[in-house]
Amino acid sequence: MTTSHRGYVTASALVFTVVALAQAWRALVGAPVEIAGQAIPVAISWVAFVVAGGLAAWGWRTR
């Protein structure tokens, strides 16, 4: 892996880690989220946490 690729993978892994942590926080505290007046269930945050967490883990392993 070249140096430029390593920087991209590290940045991507960091972004996915932050997103995963934010989704986990939202799910744990039950913070309400509405998009265009439609309430988003907390279960969606758990799914987003698993997906973002998986991508973050993949990125950290790849670098």
Coordinates of C-alpha atoms in Angstrom, one line a residue:
M1 CA 0.0 0.0 0.0
T2 CA 1.4 3.4 -0.9
T3 CA 1.7 6.3 1.5
S4 CA -1.1 8.2 -0.1
H5 CA -3.4 5.2 0.1
R6 CA -2.5 4.7 3.8
G7 CA -3.5 8.3 4.5
Y8 CA -6.8 7.8 2.8
V9 CA -7.6 4.5 4.6
T10 CA -6.6 6.1 8.0
A11 CA -8.8 9.1 7.4
S12 CA -11.7 6.9 6.3
A13 CA -11.3 4.6 9.3
L14 CA -11.3 7.6 11.6
V15 CA -14.5 9.0 10.0
F16 CA -16.3 5.7 10.3
T17 CA -15.1 5.3 13.9
V18 CA -16.6 8.7 14.8
V19 CA -19.9 7.9 12.9
A20 CA -20.1 4.5 14.7
L21 CA -19.5 6.1 18.1
A22 CA -22.1 8.8 17.4
Q23 CA -24.7 6.2 16.4
A24 CA -24.0 4.1 19.5
W25 CA -24.4 7.2 21.7
R26 CA -27.7 8.1 20.0
A27 CA -29.0 4.5 20.5
L28 CA -27.8 4.3 24.1
V29 CA -29.4 7.6 25.2
G30 CA -32.4 7.3 23.0
A31 CA -31.9 10.7 21.5
P32 CA -34.8 11.6 19.2
V33 CA -34.1 12.2 15.5
E34 CA -36.5 13.5 12.9
I35 CA -35.9 13.8 9.2
A36 CA -38.6 15.8 7.3
G37 CA -40.9 15.4 10.2
Q38 CA -40.5 11.6 10.3
A39 CA -39.3 10.1 13.5
I40 CA -36.3 7.7 13.0
P41 CA -36.4 4.6 15.2
V42 CA -33.5 3.9 17.6
A43 CA -33.1 0.5 15.9
I44 CA -31.8 2.3 12.8
S45 CA -29.0 3.7 14.9
W46 CA -28.0 0.2 16.0
V47 CA -27.9 -0.9 12.3
A48 CA -25.8 2.2 11.4
F49 CA -23.5 1.5 14.3
V50 CA -22.9 -2.1 13.2
V51 CA -22.3 -1.0 9.5
A52 CA -20.1 1.9 10.4
G53 CA -18.2 -0.1 13.0
G54 CA -17.6 -2.8 10.5
L55 CA -16.2 -0.4 8.0
A56 CA -14.1 1.3 10.7
A57 CA -12.6 -2.1 11.8
W58 CA -11.9 -3.0 8.2
G59 CA -10.1 0.3 7.6
W60 CA -8.0 0.0 10.8
R61 CA -7.0 -3.5 9.9
T62 CA -6.2 -2.6 6.3
R63 CA -3.9 0.3 7.1

